[in-house]
Short mmCIF file of C-alpha atoms and ligand atoms in Angstrom, two decimals:
data_model
loop_
_atom_site.label_atom_id
_atom_site.label_comp_id
_atom_site.label_asym_id
_atom_site.label_seq_id
_atom_site.Cartn_x
_atom_site.Cartn_y
_atom_site.Cartn_z
CA MET A 1 115.20 98.34 115.84
CA SER A 2 114.91 99.73 112.43
CA GLN A 3 115.13 97.57 109.69
CA THR A 4 117.32 98.52 106.67
CA ILE A 5 117.82 96.56 103.02
CA LEU A 6 121.34 96.54 101.94
CA ILE A 7 122.03 95.19 97.96
CA GLU A 8 125.66 95.89 97.19
CA SER A 9 127.23 93.41 95.03
CA SER A 10 131.23 93.98 96.61
CA GLU A 11 131.52 91.60 99.67
CA ASP A 12 134.81 93.87 101.19
CA LEU A 13 131.85 96.67 100.63
CA LYS A 14 128.64 94.95 102.11
CA LYS A 15 130.25 93.61 105.35
CA ILE A 16 131.88 97.69 106.45
CA PHE A 17 128.86 99.26 105.70
CA ALA A 18 126.59 96.70 107.25
CA LEU A 19 128.78 96.68 110.08
CA ASN A 20 128.35 100.38 110.01
CA LEU A 21 125.34 101.23 109.73
CA ASN A 22 124.16 98.72 112.30
CA THR A 23 127.35 100.34 114.52
CA PHE A 24 125.89 103.96 114.54
CA VAL A 25 122.56 104.16 112.72
CA GLY A 26 121.18 100.90 115.44
CA THR A 27 119.15 99.94 112.00
CA ASP A 28 119.02 95.95 111.39
CA VAL A 29 120.72 94.98 107.90
CA ILE A 30 119.42 92.69 105.20
CA HIS A 31 121.10 91.80 102.85
CA ARG A 32 119.51 91.71 99.07
CA LYS A 33 120.87 90.13 95.45
CA ASN A 34 118.83 92.50 93.27
CA ALA A 35 115.72 94.32 92.62
CA ASP A 36 113.26 91.33 92.44
CA ASP A 37 114.28 89.50 95.58
CA THR A 38 114.35 92.95 97.54
CA ILE A 39 110.76 93.53 96.37
CA GLU A 40 109.26 90.07 97.03
CA LEU A 41 111.03 91.27 100.63
CA LEU A 42 109.67 94.51 100.48
CA ARG A 43 106.23 92.70 99.36
CA ILE A 44 106.47 90.80 103.48
CA LEU A 45 107.97 93.32 105.27
CA PRO A 46 106.64 96.64 104.76
CA GLN A 47 108.04 98.14 107.44
CA VAL A 48 110.89 98.28 106.58
CA GLY A 49 112.45 101.96 107.12
CA LEU A 50 115.53 102.62 104.32
CA VAL A 51 117.01 100.67 101.32
CA ILE A 52 120.41 100.92 100.24
CA THR A 53 121.44 99.73 96.98
CA GLN A 54 123.31 100.39 94.20
CA ALA A 55 121.85 101.98 90.78
CA LYS A 56 122.62 98.76 88.55
CA VAL A 57 123.08 94.98 89.31
CA GLY A 58 124.42 93.61 86.61
CA THR A 59 122.25 95.27 83.26
CA GLU A 60 119.42 95.80 85.78
CA GLU A 61 118.23 99.07 86.65
CA THR A 62 118.08 97.78 90.21
CA ALA A 63 117.69 101.25 92.28
CA LEU A 64 114.77 102.54 89.71
CA LYS A 65 112.64 99.47 89.57
CA ILE A 66 112.66 99.48 93.74
CA TYR A 67 111.36 103.02 94.25
CA GLN A 68 108.82 102.25 91.11
CA PHE A 69 107.50 99.54 93.35
CA ILE A 70 107.87 101.55 96.38
CA LYS A 71 105.98 104.64 95.19
CA SER A 72 102.90 102.28 93.50
CA GLU A 73 103.00 100.93 96.51
CA ASN A 74 102.32 103.92 98.68
CA LEU A 75 105.27 102.54 101.06
CA ALA A 76 107.14 105.36 103.30
CA ILE A 77 110.40 103.74 102.62
CA ALA A 78 113.15 105.65 101.63
CA VAL A 79 115.47 104.53 99.43
CA ILE A 80 119.38 105.63 99.03
CA VAL A 81 121.11 104.77 96.10
CA LEU A 82 124.82 103.89 95.68
CA GLY A 83 125.89 105.57 92.09
CA THR A 84 124.27 107.22 89.74
CA CYS A 85 120.45 106.78 88.61
CA LYS A 86 119.44 109.68 86.16
CA SER A 87 115.84 108.88 86.31
CA ILE A 88 114.65 109.24 89.71
CA SER A 89 118.03 111.37 90.86
CA GLY A 90 114.99 114.40 91.48
CA GLU A 91 113.53 112.05 93.88
CA VAL A 92 116.28 109.81 96.04
CA MET A 93 119.18 110.83 97.46
CA CYS A 94 122.38 109.28 94.89
CA LEU A 95 126.02 109.27 96.73
CA GLN A 96 128.61 109.34 93.95
CA GLU A 97 130.99 105.94 94.33
CA PRO A 98 133.34 105.48 95.87
CA VAL A 99 130.81 106.12 98.34
CA SER A 100 132.61 105.93 101.89
CA TRP A 101 130.88 104.20 105.23
CA GLU A 102 130.89 108.00 106.54
CA ILE A 103 128.44 109.51 104.37
CA LEU A 104 126.74 106.44 103.97
CA ILE A 105 125.98 106.11 107.36
CA LYS A 106 125.16 110.09 107.51
CA GLN A 107 122.87 110.26 104.98
CA ALA A 108 120.96 106.53 106.78
CA ALA A 109 120.67 108.60 109.95
CA GLU A 110 119.11 111.26 108.38
CA HIS A 111 116.13 109.38 106.31
CA LEU A 112 116.14 107.32 109.47
CA GLY A 113 115.41 110.23 111.77
CA VAL A 114 118.67 108.56 114.25
CA ASN A 115 121.02 111.64 115.43
CA LEU A 116 124.22 110.35 115.06
CA GLN A 117 125.96 111.77 118.58
CA ASP A 118 129.11 112.41 119.63
CA SER A 119 132.44 111.53 118.49
CA ILE A 120 132.24 107.93 120.55
CA GLY A 121 129.63 106.96 117.79
CA LYS A 122 127.14 106.54 119.97
CA VAL A 123 123.86 106.80 118.31
CA ARG A 124 120.73 108.01 119.98
CA PRO A 125 117.90 107.53 117.74
CA ASP A 126 114.56 110.10 119.21
CA PHE A 127 111.51 108.05 118.25
CA LEU A 128 111.31 104.42 117.88
CA PRO A 129 108.48 102.19 115.65
CA VAL A 130 106.15 100.42 117.69
CA GLY A 131 103.22 98.72 114.93
CA VAL A 132 99.49 100.08 115.32
CA HIS A 133 98.87 96.83 116.99
CA TYR A 134 100.28 97.32 120.33
CA PHE A 135 97.41 100.16 120.25
CA TYR A 136 94.51 97.21 120.34
CA ASP A 137 94.22 96.66 123.25
CA ILE A 138 94.71 99.70 125.26
CA SER A 139 92.94 102.91 125.54
CA LYS A 140 95.45 104.93 126.25
CA THR A 141 98.96 105.34 126.90
CA PRO A 142 101.69 106.70 129.56
CA CYS A 143 103.15 108.87 126.74
CA ASP A 144 103.49 110.89 123.47
CA VAL A 145 102.77 108.79 120.68
CA TYR A 146 104.02 110.39 117.09
CA ILE A 147 103.41 109.74 113.60
CA ARG A 148 106.40 109.78 111.12
CA ILE A 149 105.81 112.49 108.08
CA LYS A 150 107.96 112.82 104.94
CA LYS A 151 109.23 116.88 105.03
CA GLY A 152 111.43 116.26 102.38
CA PRO A 153 113.35 113.24 99.74
CA SER A 154 115.46 112.50 102.52
CA GLU A 155 114.04 114.13 105.72
CA TYR A 156 111.11 113.29 108.04
CA GLN A 157 109.56 114.76 110.81
CA PHE A 158 107.73 113.30 113.74
CA VAL A 159 103.79 114.66 114.50
CA LYS A 160 102.11 114.37 118.45
CA ARG A 161 99.26 112.61 117.15
CA ILE A 162 97.86 110.91 120.67
CA HIS A 163 98.52 113.12 124.15
CA SER A 164 99.74 110.87 127.16
CA LYS A 165 96.06 111.76 128.69
CA ASP A 166 93.32 111.61 125.54
CA VAL A 167 91.22 108.12 125.98
CA PHE A 168 90.58 106.21 122.42
CA ASP A 169 89.19 103.54 121.18
CA LYS A 170 90.25 100.38 119.06
CA ALA A 171 88.26 102.49 115.60
CA SER A 172 89.82 104.79 115.86
CA ILE A 173 92.91 102.65 116.20
CA GLN A 174 91.49 100.78 112.94
CA LYS A 175 91.30 104.68 111.16
CA TYR A 176 94.57 105.37 111.50
CA GLU A 177 95.53 101.29 109.48
CA ASP A 178 92.82 102.25 107.38
CA GLN A 179 94.67 105.03 106.05
CA GLY A 180 97.66 102.77 105.52
CA LEU A 181 99.31 103.31 108.37
CA LYS A 182 101.68 100.60 109.74
CA GLU A 183 103.52 102.08 112.56
CA PHE A 184 103.21 105.18 115.38
CA TYR A 185 106.08 106.17 116.62
CA ILE A 186 107.29 106.82 120.88
CA PRO A 187 110.15 109.13 122.32
CA LYS A 188 113.50 106.75 122.57
CA ASP A 189 113.18 107.54 126.32
CA TYR A 190 109.56 105.84 126.68
CA ILE A 191 109.55 102.86 124.51
CA GLN A 192 110.54 100.83 127.56
CA TYR A 193 107.67 101.97 129.84
CA PHE A 194 105.60 102.23 126.69
CA THR A 195 105.88 98.12 125.85
CA THR A 196 105.48 97.52 130.45
CA PHE A 197 102.50 98.89 130.29
CA VAL A 198 101.11 97.50 126.92
CA THR A 199 101.88 93.96 128.33
CA ASN A 200 100.23 94.88 131.37
CA ASN A 201 97.39 95.82 130.20
CA LEU A 202 97.30 93.08 127.63
CA ILE A 203 97.97 89.84 130.44
CA GLN A 204 94.77 91.92 133.05
CA LYS A 205 92.47 91.73 129.61
CA LEU A 206 94.04 88.22 129.23
CA GLU A 207 93.39 87.24 132.95
CA ARG A 208 89.59 88.01 132.72
CA GLU A 209 87.15 85.07 133.65
CA ASP A 210 84.33 86.98 131.47
CA LEU A 211 86.22 86.86 128.18
CA ASN A 212 83.67 85.30 125.98
CA ILE A 213 85.29 83.29 123.16
CA GLU A 214 85.88 85.33 120.78
CA GLU A 215 87.31 88.36 123.42
CA ARG A 216 89.33 85.61 124.11
CA ILE A 217 90.95 84.39 120.75
CA ILE A 218 91.35 88.24 119.72
CA ILE A 219 92.95 89.13 122.60
CA THR A 220 95.24 85.97 122.99
CA ALA A 221 96.47 86.63 118.92
CA ASN A 222 97.24 89.95 119.73
CA ALA A 223 99.41 89.25 122.11
CA HIS A 224 100.55 86.45 120.34
CA GLU A 225 102.03 88.72 117.64
CA ILE A 226 103.39 91.44 120.35
CA VAL A 227 105.27 87.88 121.70
CA ARG A 228 106.66 86.78 119.02
CA GLU A 229 108.36 90.58 117.65
CA SER A 230 109.69 91.10 120.91
CA ILE A 231 111.27 87.48 121.21
CA GLN A 232 112.41 88.08 117.53
CA ALA A 233 113.93 91.54 117.87
CA ILE A 234 115.21 90.65 122.14
CA GLY A 235 115.28 87.16 123.04
CA PHE A 236 113.24 86.68 126.11
CA ASP A 237 113.01 88.87 128.94
CA ASP A 238 110.21 89.72 131.71
CA ALA A 239 107.49 90.78 129.78
CA SER A 240 107.37 87.91 127.53
CA ILE A 241 108.09 85.45 129.57
CA GLU A 242 104.68 86.45 131.19
CA LEU A 243 103.12 88.10 128.67
CA SER A 244 103.10 84.26 127.23
CA ASP A 245 102.31 82.21 130.63
CA ALA A 246 99.08 84.69 130.09
CA SER A 247 98.55 84.01 126.34
CA ILE A 248 98.98 80.48 126.83
CA ASN A 249 96.78 79.70 129.85
CA SER A 250 94.03 81.74 127.63
CA MET A 251 94.73 79.72 124.80
CA VAL A 252 94.11 76.58 127.01
CA LYS A 253 90.63 78.01 127.94
CA SER A 254 88.96 78.88 124.82
CA VAL A 255 90.96 75.56 122.81
CA LYS A 256 89.07 73.74 125.61
CA ASN A 257 85.51 75.34 125.24
CA SER A 258 85.84 75.93 121.59
CA PRO A 259 83.46 75.95 118.85
CA GLN A 260 83.02 73.65 115.61
CA VAL A 261 86.20 73.85 113.37
CA ALA A 262 84.14 75.61 110.79
CA GLU A 263 83.17 78.40 112.81
CA LEU A 264 86.03 78.85 114.34
CA LEU A 265 87.36 79.45 110.71
CA LYS A 266 85.21 81.18 109.75
CA PHE A 267 85.85 83.24 113.35
CA LEU A 268 89.51 83.69 112.24
CA PHE A 269 89.19 84.53 108.38
CA SER A 270 86.88 87.17 109.07
CA ASN A 271 88.50 89.04 112.12
CA LYS A 272 91.93 89.23 110.22
CA VAL A 273 93.80 86.80 112.60
CA SER A 274 97.28 86.26 111.45
CA TYR A 275 98.23 83.04 109.88
CA SER A 276 100.51 82.12 112.92
CA TYR A 277 98.01 82.76 115.22
CA GLN A 278 95.33 81.20 113.19
CA HIS A 279 97.99 78.10 112.84
CA CYS A 280 98.99 77.72 116.83
CA HIS A 281 95.44 78.26 117.59
CA LEU A 282 94.29 75.33 115.85
CA LEU A 283 97.56 73.27 116.01
CA ALA A 284 96.85 73.37 119.88
CA LEU A 285 92.39 72.13 119.39
CA MET A 286 93.55 69.30 117.24
CA CYS A 287 96.30 68.18 119.86
CA HIS A 288 93.18 68.94 122.42
CA TYR A 289 90.96 67.02 120.15
CA VAL A 290 93.70 64.16 119.84
CA LEU A 291 94.09 63.95 123.54
CA SER A 292 91.45 63.44 124.66
CA LYS A 293 90.91 60.50 123.06
CA GLN A 294 94.08 58.61 124.73
CA SER A 295 93.64 56.65 127.47
CA TRP A 296 97.00 57.90 128.96
CA TYR A 297 95.48 61.64 128.33
CA ARG A 298 96.68 64.20 131.91
CA PRO A 299 95.48 67.66 131.40
CA GLU A 300 99.04 69.12 131.36
CA HIS A 301 99.46 67.15 128.47
CA LEU A 302 97.30 69.77 126.85
CA GLU A 303 99.73 72.30 128.79
CA THR A 304 102.32 71.10 127.41
CA LEU A 305 101.56 70.81 123.20
CA SER A 306 99.62 73.89 123.63
CA PHE A 307 103.61 76.12 125.04
CA VAL A 308 104.38 73.99 122.41
CA SER A 309 102.29 74.94 119.32
CA PHE A 310 102.93 78.69 121.06
CA PHE A 311 106.89 78.96 119.89
CA SER A 312 107.32 75.92 117.51
CA ASP A 313 107.49 78.44 114.59
CA VAL A 314 108.45 82.31 116.80
CA THR A 315 111.69 82.27 114.93
CA LEU A 316 110.38 82.10 111.30
CA LYS A 317 110.00 85.91 109.76
CA SER A 318 107.36 85.01 106.86
CA ASN A 319 103.87 82.60 106.31
CA SER A 320 105.37 81.52 103.58
CA GLN A 321 108.44 79.89 106.01
CA MET A 322 105.22 79.27 108.46
CA ARG A 323 103.51 76.82 105.85
CA ILE A 324 106.03 74.49 104.36
CA SER A 325 105.33 71.07 105.44
CA THR A 326 107.77 69.12 103.28
CA MET A 327 110.95 68.97 102.16
CA ARG A 328 109.19 69.11 98.47
CA ASP A 329 107.35 72.43 99.77
CA LEU A 330 110.48 74.09 101.23
CA ASN A 331 112.69 73.21 97.44
CA GLN A 332 110.26 74.64 95.88
CA SER A 333 109.65 78.49 97.92
CA ASN A 334 110.74 81.17 96.25
CA LEU A 335 112.45 82.05 99.57
CA THR A 336 116.02 82.10 99.39
CA ASP A 337 118.94 80.69 100.95
CA GLU A 338 118.87 82.22 104.12
CA GLU A 339 115.80 81.66 105.09
CA LYS A 340 115.20 77.95 103.44
CA ARG A 341 118.20 77.50 105.88
CA GLN A 342 115.70 79.26 108.68
CA VAL A 343 113.34 76.67 108.17
CA MET A 344 115.54 74.38 108.16
CA THR A 345 116.71 74.57 111.82
CA HIS A 346 114.11 76.38 113.26
CA ALA A 347 112.89 73.62 115.76
CA LYS A 348 116.20 73.94 117.04
CA ASP A 349 116.77 77.80 117.27
CA ALA A 350 113.34 77.24 119.33
CA VAL A 351 114.38 74.87 122.24
CA VAL A 352 118.14 76.89 122.08
CA LEU A 353 115.01 80.35 122.58
CA MET A 354 113.57 77.98 125.21
CA ALA A 355 117.05 78.17 127.19
CA ASN A 356 116.01 81.34 129.08
CA HIS A 357 112.07 80.17 129.71
CA PRO A 358 112.07 79.60 133.22
CA ASP A 359 108.29 76.89 132.22
CA ALA A 360 110.47 75.46 129.77
CA ASN A 361 110.57 71.83 131.21
CA ASP A 362 112.08 68.60 129.57
CA TYR A 363 108.61 67.72 127.90
CA ILE A 364 108.50 70.74 126.53
CA LYS A 365 111.91 70.71 124.79
CA THR A 366 111.81 67.14 123.31
CA VAL A 367 108.47 68.31 121.65
CA LEU A 368 109.82 71.20 120.32
CA ILE A 369 113.25 69.91 119.07
CA GLN A 370 110.93 66.73 117.82
CA SER A 371 108.50 69.25 115.81
CA HIS A 372 109.57 68.95 111.94
CA GLY A 373 109.83 64.06 112.78
CA LYS A 374 113.59 64.38 113.44
CA ILE A 375 115.68 63.94 116.99
CA ASP A 376 118.12 66.42 116.31
CA GLY A 377 115.24 69.09 115.25
CA ILE A 378 117.21 69.79 111.76
CA GLY A 379 114.96 69.02 108.97
CA ILE A 380 111.36 67.98 107.88
CA GLU A 381 110.76 63.92 108.74
CA GLU A 382 107.99 63.42 106.28
CA ASN A 383 107.50 59.63 107.91
CA PRO A 384 108.66 59.58 111.08
CA GLY A 385 109.11 56.73 112.91
CA GLU A 386 108.41 55.24 116.27
CA ASP A 387 111.66 56.21 117.74
CA LEU A 388 109.71 59.79 118.88
CA HIS A 389 108.39 60.80 121.90
CA PRO A 390 104.26 59.62 121.74
CA LEU A 391 103.31 63.87 122.77
CA SER A 392 105.68 64.43 120.22
CA LYS A 393 103.64 62.36 117.51
CA VAL A 394 99.97 63.98 118.35
CA PHE A 395 102.28 67.14 117.59
CA ILE A 396 103.55 66.21 114.20
CA VAL A 397 100.01 64.78 113.12
CA SER A 398 98.05 67.91 114.46
CA ASP A 399 100.43 70.00 112.80
CA VAL A 400 100.60 68.68 109.36
CA PHE A 401 96.44 68.45 109.63
CA VAL A 402 96.13 72.44 110.24
CA LYS A 403 98.87 73.31 107.63
CA ILE A 404 96.87 71.37 104.60
CA LEU A 405 93.44 73.15 106.62
CA LEU A 406 94.77 77.24 105.71
CA ASN A 407 96.32 75.70 102.77
CA PRO A 408 94.33 77.33 99.96
CA SER A 409 95.83 74.99 97.80
CA MET A 410 94.96 71.80 99.42
CA PRO A 411 91.54 70.20 100.72
CA SER A 412 89.77 71.62 103.05
CA SER A 413 87.42 69.19 104.50
CA LYS A 414 88.09 67.27 107.10
CA LYS A 415 87.07 63.89 105.36
CA ASP A 416 89.47 65.06 102.17
CA ILE A 417 92.59 65.40 104.50
CA LEU A 418 92.76 62.73 106.72
CA PRO A 419 93.87 59.76 103.31
CA ILE A 420 96.67 62.50 103.06
CA LEU A 421 97.91 61.96 106.29
CA SER A 422 97.02 58.62 106.33
CA ALA A 423 99.23 58.42 102.88
CA ARG A 424 102.18 60.50 104.64
CA PHE A 425 102.18 58.97 107.90
CA THR A 426 102.48 54.95 107.41
CA ASN A 427 104.00 53.91 111.09
CA ALA A 428 101.25 52.12 113.46
CA SER A 429 100.91 54.86 116.18
CA TYR A 430 100.54 58.07 113.60
CA GLN A 431 97.84 56.09 112.31
CA LYS A 432 96.06 55.18 115.87
CA ILE A 433 96.59 59.52 115.89
CA ILE A 434 94.86 59.91 112.33
CA LYS A 435 92.09 57.63 113.30
CA ALA A 436 91.40 59.05 116.95
CA LEU A 437 90.74 62.48 114.64
CA GLU A 438 88.62 60.86 112.52
CA GLN A 439 86.53 59.75 114.91
CA LYS A 440 86.46 63.75 116.49
CA PHE A 441 85.10 64.81 112.94
CA GLN A 442 82.79 61.84 112.33
FE1 FE2 B 501 107.39 74.55 112.49
#
């Protein structure tokens, strides 16, 4: 589904516009208050398709500021202005106030390449966007693939770029990316066919035994990204369950045969692996280190903790959210109230999602809900107590270790991180876990 940012101060109009945009244009509406918080979001979500904004919020030249940002960053994001903004009226669509929702959805549909169909109001976008990374692990596609080109200030055209019989490699996809392309477009009727094709290809690759460790990590990281996006868009379906199973198995294999942490970090950074997968992979690895030192350790414990690592932050949308490790981090962050709320409840939200995953057993759900030290999965407990499950304790300490390791403004040497953990987790069983990590790094 495309995404649209809406800046509208009137609560009534906000509701009417959002509801109709969602129903008739099939776009996800994200509310923002002003130019600054819109720009902040565009920096992390450049795939937003459209910004609809009041010309001014208070005295701020909101439309102008946002338009200038989009232009300076060369983003293919259309802007519709509610009201008059003379300085850019030649370049963007300005709708005279009062703006009726019928006119707004007509304009939004045109900008997003959606055909507003019959009187029932059913929408039929002709093309749907898919991230460039969907093409990393395939060498052909089951259907023609298009790119979106700007035709005029408010019109787009879809041009065929890959034919269904073409064979391509990752380098040729990267060339598109180097030119700034973030998404290809698939004809709507083929989208299911296309995603199933990509999923099956990825599963086949992940299940290969002859992959070297680097190949395995890169493919698993890509699969992790695709699973996250799919879950955030539609929740679990058969394809994402199958793909996540294959990914977790593959991750467990690479964790068992992992290179040293320093070498692994270098590889993760130089291959532009996403923060979410860096975190997920290193977390599973640290859990493996700690578990292997426990007398009670059984192989299924690593499977449980790898499963939880894979999904623990799956509902979070941005790296800034995923980096939060204390309530202080959260309070001092620039996140919006809604984004903070998402961080506060993400442990609980992940457990709710798991209701639709057949492999999520009670151990997995317990560790997941306790993953930030709270029994009810809401908030962050910095110094959790002894009442948590032993596997949760291993997970929590490993999670904080990895968050510090990946934070550029915190120490990166294992020797410096361990005392920080020691000061934070004062209870006896947590101290033992820290000792186990210490032994690993001696
Ligand atoms: Fe988390």
